[in-house]
Amino acid sequence: MSYITKSVLLFAIVASIAYAYTKEEIEMFQFQTELNKKYGSDMNIYKFLKLDKIDSNYKNINNKQIIKQVRKLSAKYHPDKNKKYIKLYQRINIAKDILLNHESRKNYDYYLNSSRGFPKYDFMKGGFYHSLAGRLQLNGILLLLFVLTVVCPFFHVLYLKSTIIGKRMKMNQFIDAIIEQHDDTKGLGVKYLKFDTSEKQDESQIDELCIKFGKVYSVEKDGKEVLMDPSVLIPDMKVSDVFPLNLFFGKKK
């Protein structure tokens, strides 16, 4: 992976975290979801506080009107009058806090007037997700990072291990077959076997073998003899071979 690609990938991760929904936004989405489940899909904070009866245009409603209406509802539905009002009283105060905070009200109005509405909760995406903005809940990003840094490497390690074991088994079978078919010295001498390489397509293909005292060696171009031991010819995996580390530290092709 090139330096530019690595930089872009790291930037995308950092940007997605920075662009993730804030804690306040998540609480607002959760509250809106709660209102919709309790009072219907067309319910919003303004209707919940009955501010729509004061002015149907929510933008015209000021903080004084909000405070006045909240006090009226709080007095009517105070838990001291009836314990069953506890949850309702809590909702009234949450709605008040959202509308009296300039930034949270601005965000609320944005999603309220958006054609896509408020972000929906999606367990597979790790929480609240808005397809229009492409934003994720931080939990979703952390879940994705967990999958990339823990789950994927775990299964990749299993795959690499099984691949190495399989290759070593085949190599052992190959070595045994060479000894059985060509060691007519019965392990007491040395014998060389040369292969026809006129149509050689793979540079890793072995040109010459040496059977020496019951063991098989590959003969390098410089004449060096290397024991055909699976642990030598098929080495163990390295940490840098495991995804996603291989993207950053793997050998450049």
Short mmCIF file of C-alpha atoms in Angstrom, two decimals:
data_model
loop_
_atom_site.label_atom_id
_atom_site.label_comp_id
_atom_site.label_asym_id
_atom_site.label_seq_id
_atom_site.Cartn_x
_atom_site.Cartn_y
_atom_site.Cartn_z
CA MET A 1 0.00 0.00 0.00
CA SER A 2 1.41 3.37 -1.00
CA TYR A 3 2.06 6.21 1.43
CA ILE A 4 -0.76 8.25 -0.11
CA THR A 5 -3.26 5.38 0.26
CA LYS A 6 -2.26 4.84 3.89
CA SER A 7 -2.63 8.56 4.59
CA VAL A 8 -6.07 8.66 2.97
CA LEU A 9 -7.21 5.62 4.98
CA LEU A 10 -6.00 7.09 8.26
CA PHE A 11 -7.60 10.43 7.41
CA ALA A 12 -10.92 8.68 6.66
CA ILE A 13 -10.86 6.94 10.05
CA VAL A 14 -10.02 10.14 11.94
CA ALA A 15 -12.58 12.14 9.96
CA SER A 16 -15.35 9.58 10.57
CA ILE A 17 -14.67 9.73 14.32
CA ALA A 18 -14.62 13.53 14.29
CA TYR A 19 -17.82 13.58 12.20
CA ALA A 20 -19.60 11.08 14.43
CA TYR A 21 -22.73 12.07 16.31
CA THR A 22 -22.10 13.73 19.65
CA LYS A 23 -23.45 12.43 22.95
CA GLU A 24 -26.03 15.25 22.99
CA GLU A 25 -27.23 14.35 19.50
CA ILE A 26 -27.60 10.69 20.43
CA GLU A 27 -29.67 11.62 23.49
CA MET A 28 -31.83 13.83 21.28
CA PHE A 29 -32.38 11.00 18.76
CA GLN A 30 -33.21 8.59 21.57
CA PHE A 31 -35.74 11.03 22.98
CA GLN A 32 -37.34 11.58 19.56
CA THR A 33 -37.55 7.81 19.04
CA GLU A 34 -39.21 7.50 22.45
CA LEU A 35 -41.77 10.19 21.56
CA ASN A 36 -42.60 8.48 18.26
CA LYS A 37 -43.10 5.12 19.93
CA LYS A 38 -45.25 6.59 22.68
CA TYR A 39 -47.31 9.17 20.80
CA GLY A 40 -47.05 8.35 17.10
CA SER A 41 -44.74 8.95 14.14
CA ASP A 42 -45.83 12.59 13.65
CA MET A 43 -45.00 13.61 17.22
CA ASN A 44 -42.21 16.10 17.84
CA ILE A 45 -41.01 18.17 20.80
CA TYR A 46 -43.04 21.23 19.84
CA LYS A 47 -46.25 19.24 19.70
CA PHE A 48 -45.33 17.37 22.86
CA LEU A 49 -45.02 20.67 24.76
CA LYS A 50 -48.18 21.89 22.99
CA LEU A 51 -46.25 24.81 21.53
CA ASP A 52 -47.98 24.23 18.19
CA LYS A 53 -51.11 25.70 19.77
CA ILE A 54 -49.23 28.91 20.47
CA ASP A 55 -47.77 29.22 16.97
CA SER A 56 -47.90 26.64 14.18
CA ASN A 57 -44.64 28.06 12.86
CA TYR A 58 -42.12 26.60 15.30
CA LYS A 59 -39.40 29.04 14.24
CA ASN A 60 -41.36 31.96 15.69
CA ILE A 61 -41.53 30.47 19.17
CA ASN A 62 -39.08 32.16 21.54
CA ASN A 63 -37.52 31.03 24.81
CA LYS A 64 -39.95 33.00 26.97
CA GLN A 65 -42.89 31.19 25.40
CA ILE A 66 -41.14 27.84 25.86
CA ILE A 67 -40.38 28.51 29.54
CA LYS A 68 -43.93 29.70 30.19
CA GLN A 69 -45.43 26.60 28.55
CA VAL A 70 -43.04 24.25 30.35
CA ARG A 71 -43.93 25.77 33.72
CA LYS A 72 -47.60 25.33 32.93
CA LEU A 73 -47.16 21.66 31.99
CA SER A 74 -44.79 21.00 34.91
CA ALA A 75 -47.34 22.33 37.36
CA LYS A 76 -50.08 20.23 35.79
CA TYR A 77 -48.09 17.01 35.57
CA HIS A 78 -45.86 17.25 38.63
CA PRO A 79 -45.05 13.87 40.23
CA ASP A 80 -46.08 15.23 43.63
CA LYS A 81 -49.65 15.25 42.36
CA ASN A 82 -49.51 11.76 40.94
CA LYS A 83 -46.65 9.26 40.79
CA LYS A 84 -47.74 8.16 37.32
CA TYR A 85 -46.53 11.53 36.00
CA ILE A 86 -42.87 10.80 36.81
CA LYS A 87 -41.92 9.68 33.30
CA LEU A 88 -44.00 12.39 31.64
CA TYR A 89 -42.43 15.03 33.87
CA GLN A 90 -38.97 13.79 32.89
CA ARG A 91 -39.87 14.02 29.20
CA ILE A 92 -41.08 17.60 29.66
CA ASN A 93 -37.73 18.60 31.16
CA ILE A 94 -35.73 16.82 28.46
CA ALA A 95 -37.77 18.59 25.77
CA LYS A 96 -37.22 21.91 27.54
CA ASP A 97 -33.44 21.40 27.68
CA ILE A 98 -33.27 20.65 23.97
CA LEU A 99 -35.28 23.69 22.90
CA LEU A 100 -33.64 26.18 25.27
CA ASN A 101 -30.16 25.27 24.05
CA HIS A 102 -29.45 27.16 20.84
CA GLU A 103 -27.26 24.48 19.23
CA SER A 104 -29.44 21.52 20.18
CA ARG A 105 -32.58 23.32 18.98
CA LYS A 106 -30.83 24.20 15.72
CA ASN A 107 -29.90 20.53 15.22
CA TYR A 108 -33.37 19.37 16.18
CA ASP A 109 -35.02 21.74 13.71
CA TYR A 110 -32.61 20.59 11.00
CA TYR A 111 -33.65 16.94 11.31
CA LEU A 112 -37.29 17.87 11.90
CA ASN A 113 -37.39 19.72 8.57
CA SER A 114 -35.19 17.20 6.73
CA SER A 115 -36.83 15.06 4.06
CA ARG A 116 -35.15 12.01 5.61
CA GLY A 117 -36.24 12.90 9.12
CA PHE A 118 -34.33 11.89 12.22
CA PRO A 119 -31.62 9.21 12.13
CA LYS A 120 -32.96 5.72 12.65
CA TYR A 121 -31.49 3.17 15.00
CA ASP A 122 -29.78 0.33 13.18
CA PHE A 123 -28.11 -2.35 15.27
CA MET A 124 -26.03 -3.57 12.30
CA LYS A 125 -24.59 -0.08 11.90
CA GLY A 126 -23.78 0.18 15.59
CA GLY A 127 -26.50 2.66 16.53
CA PHE A 128 -28.11 5.71 14.96
CA TYR A 129 -27.36 6.22 11.30
CA HIS A 130 -28.41 8.88 8.82
CA SER A 131 -28.12 7.80 5.19
CA LEU A 132 -28.42 11.34 3.85
CA ALA A 133 -25.54 12.75 5.86
CA GLY A 134 -23.59 9.50 5.95
CA ARG A 135 -22.90 10.00 9.64
CA LEU A 136 -22.58 7.23 12.19
CA GLN A 137 -22.89 6.98 15.91
CA LEU A 138 -19.47 6.75 17.53
CA ASN A 139 -20.44 3.29 18.76
CA GLY A 140 -20.83 2.23 15.15
CA ILE A 141 -17.38 3.50 14.23
CA LEU A 142 -15.84 1.82 17.27
CA LEU A 143 -17.67 -1.39 16.36
CA LEU A 144 -16.26 -1.18 12.84
CA LEU A 145 -12.76 -0.61 14.21
CA PHE A 146 -13.24 -3.56 16.58
CA VAL A 147 -14.19 -5.78 13.66
CA LEU A 148 -11.21 -4.58 11.62
CA THR A 149 -8.67 -4.81 14.43
CA VAL A 150 -9.89 -7.86 16.37
CA VAL A 151 -12.44 -10.00 14.54
CA CYS A 152 -10.86 -9.88 11.06
CA PRO A 153 -7.31 -10.51 12.34
CA PHE A 154 -8.55 -13.46 14.43
CA PHE A 155 -10.11 -15.22 11.43
CA HIS A 156 -7.22 -14.21 9.18
CA VAL A 157 -4.78 -15.82 11.62
CA LEU A 158 -6.84 -19.02 11.55
CA TYR A 159 -6.80 -18.94 7.75
CA LEU A 160 -3.04 -18.34 7.57
CA LYS A 161 -2.34 -21.07 10.13
CA SER A 162 -4.49 -23.61 8.29
CA THR A 163 -2.86 -22.65 4.98
CA ILE A 164 0.64 -23.13 6.40
CA ILE A 165 -0.31 -26.49 7.94
CA GLY A 166 -1.80 -27.61 4.62
CA LYS A 167 1.29 -26.58 2.65
CA ARG A 168 3.60 -28.31 5.10
CA MET A 169 1.57 -31.50 4.89
CA LYS A 170 1.86 -31.43 1.09
CA MET A 171 5.58 -30.73 1.35
CA ASN A 172 6.04 -33.69 3.71
CA GLN A 173 4.16 -35.91 1.28
CA PHE A 174 6.36 -34.65 -1.56
CA ILE A 175 9.56 -35.29 0.42
CA ASP A 176 8.40 -38.80 1.38
CA ALA A 177 7.52 -39.54 -2.26
CA ILE A 178 10.96 -38.38 -3.45
CA ILE A 179 12.74 -40.56 -0.91
CA GLU A 180 10.54 -43.58 -1.64
CA GLN A 181 10.84 -43.35 -5.43
CA HIS A 182 14.40 -42.16 -5.96
CA ASP A 183 16.58 -43.02 -2.97
CA ASP A 184 17.99 -46.29 -4.27
CA THR A 185 20.97 -45.79 -1.93
CA LYS A 186 18.63 -46.65 0.97
CA GLY A 187 19.84 -43.60 2.84
CA LEU A 188 23.50 -44.59 2.68
CA GLY A 189 24.70 -42.32 -0.13
CA VAL A 190 24.07 -39.25 -2.26
CA LYS A 191 21.95 -38.94 -5.40
CA TYR A 192 21.09 -35.91 -7.54
CA LEU A 193 17.88 -35.44 -9.50
CA LYS A 194 17.57 -32.80 -12.22
CA PHE A 195 14.27 -31.54 -13.63
CA ASP A 196 13.49 -30.45 -17.15
CA THR A 197 13.19 -26.66 -16.88
CA SER A 198 12.92 -25.89 -20.59
CA GLU A 199 9.29 -24.86 -20.11
CA LYS A 200 9.78 -23.35 -16.69
CA GLN A 201 7.14 -20.74 -15.91
CA ASP A 202 7.56 -20.23 -12.17
CA GLU A 203 10.87 -18.87 -10.87
CA SER A 204 10.26 -20.65 -7.58
CA GLN A 205 10.26 -24.02 -9.35
CA ILE A 206 13.06 -26.32 -8.15
CA ASP A 207 15.69 -27.16 -10.79
CA GLU A 208 17.61 -29.83 -8.92
CA LEU A 209 17.20 -32.04 -5.86
CA CYS A 210 19.78 -33.86 -3.81
CA ILE A 211 18.97 -36.97 -1.79
CA LYS A 212 21.66 -37.24 0.84
CA PHE A 213 21.61 -39.91 3.52
CA GLY A 214 17.83 -40.23 3.45
CA LYS A 215 17.10 -36.50 3.44
CA VAL A 216 16.04 -34.28 0.55
CA TYR A 217 17.75 -30.98 -0.30
CA SER A 218 16.98 -28.41 -2.97
CA VAL A 219 20.03 -27.29 -4.92
CA GLU A 220 20.22 -23.53 -5.44
CA LYS A 221 21.73 -21.88 -8.53
CA ASP A 222 24.91 -21.16 -6.58
CA GLY A 223 25.19 -24.84 -5.67
CA LYS A 224 24.06 -24.35 -2.09
CA GLU A 225 22.00 -27.23 -0.75
CA VAL A 226 18.98 -26.33 1.38
CA LEU A 227 17.25 -28.97 3.46
CA MET A 228 13.68 -29.43 2.25
CA ASP A 229 12.15 -29.01 5.66
CA PRO A 230 8.62 -27.52 5.68
CA SER A 231 9.63 -25.27 8.58
CA VAL A 232 12.36 -23.82 6.34
CA LEU A 233 10.63 -23.75 2.98
CA ILE A 234 7.24 -22.75 4.41
CA PRO A 235 7.97 -20.37 7.30
CA ASP A 236 5.55 -19.38 10.02
CA MET A 237 3.42 -16.33 9.49
CA LYS A 238 4.55 -12.94 10.75
CA VAL A 239 2.48 -10.33 12.51
CA SER A 240 2.86 -8.11 9.45
CA ASP A 241 1.11 -10.81 7.37
CA VAL A 242 -2.15 -10.41 9.30
CA PHE A 243 -4.93 -8.11 8.09
CA PRO A 244 -5.10 -5.13 8.46
CA LEU A 245 -1.41 -4.81 9.42
CA ASN A 246 -0.44 -6.27 6.05
CA LEU A 247 -1.96 -3.18 4.42
CA PHE A 248 0.53 -0.95 6.21
CA PHE A 249 3.55 -3.16 6.86
CA GLY A 250 3.26 -5.86 4.21
CA LYS A 251 5.74 -6.18 1.41
CA LYS A 252 5.19 -3.88 -1.52
CA LYS A 253 4.32 -5.71 -4.69
#
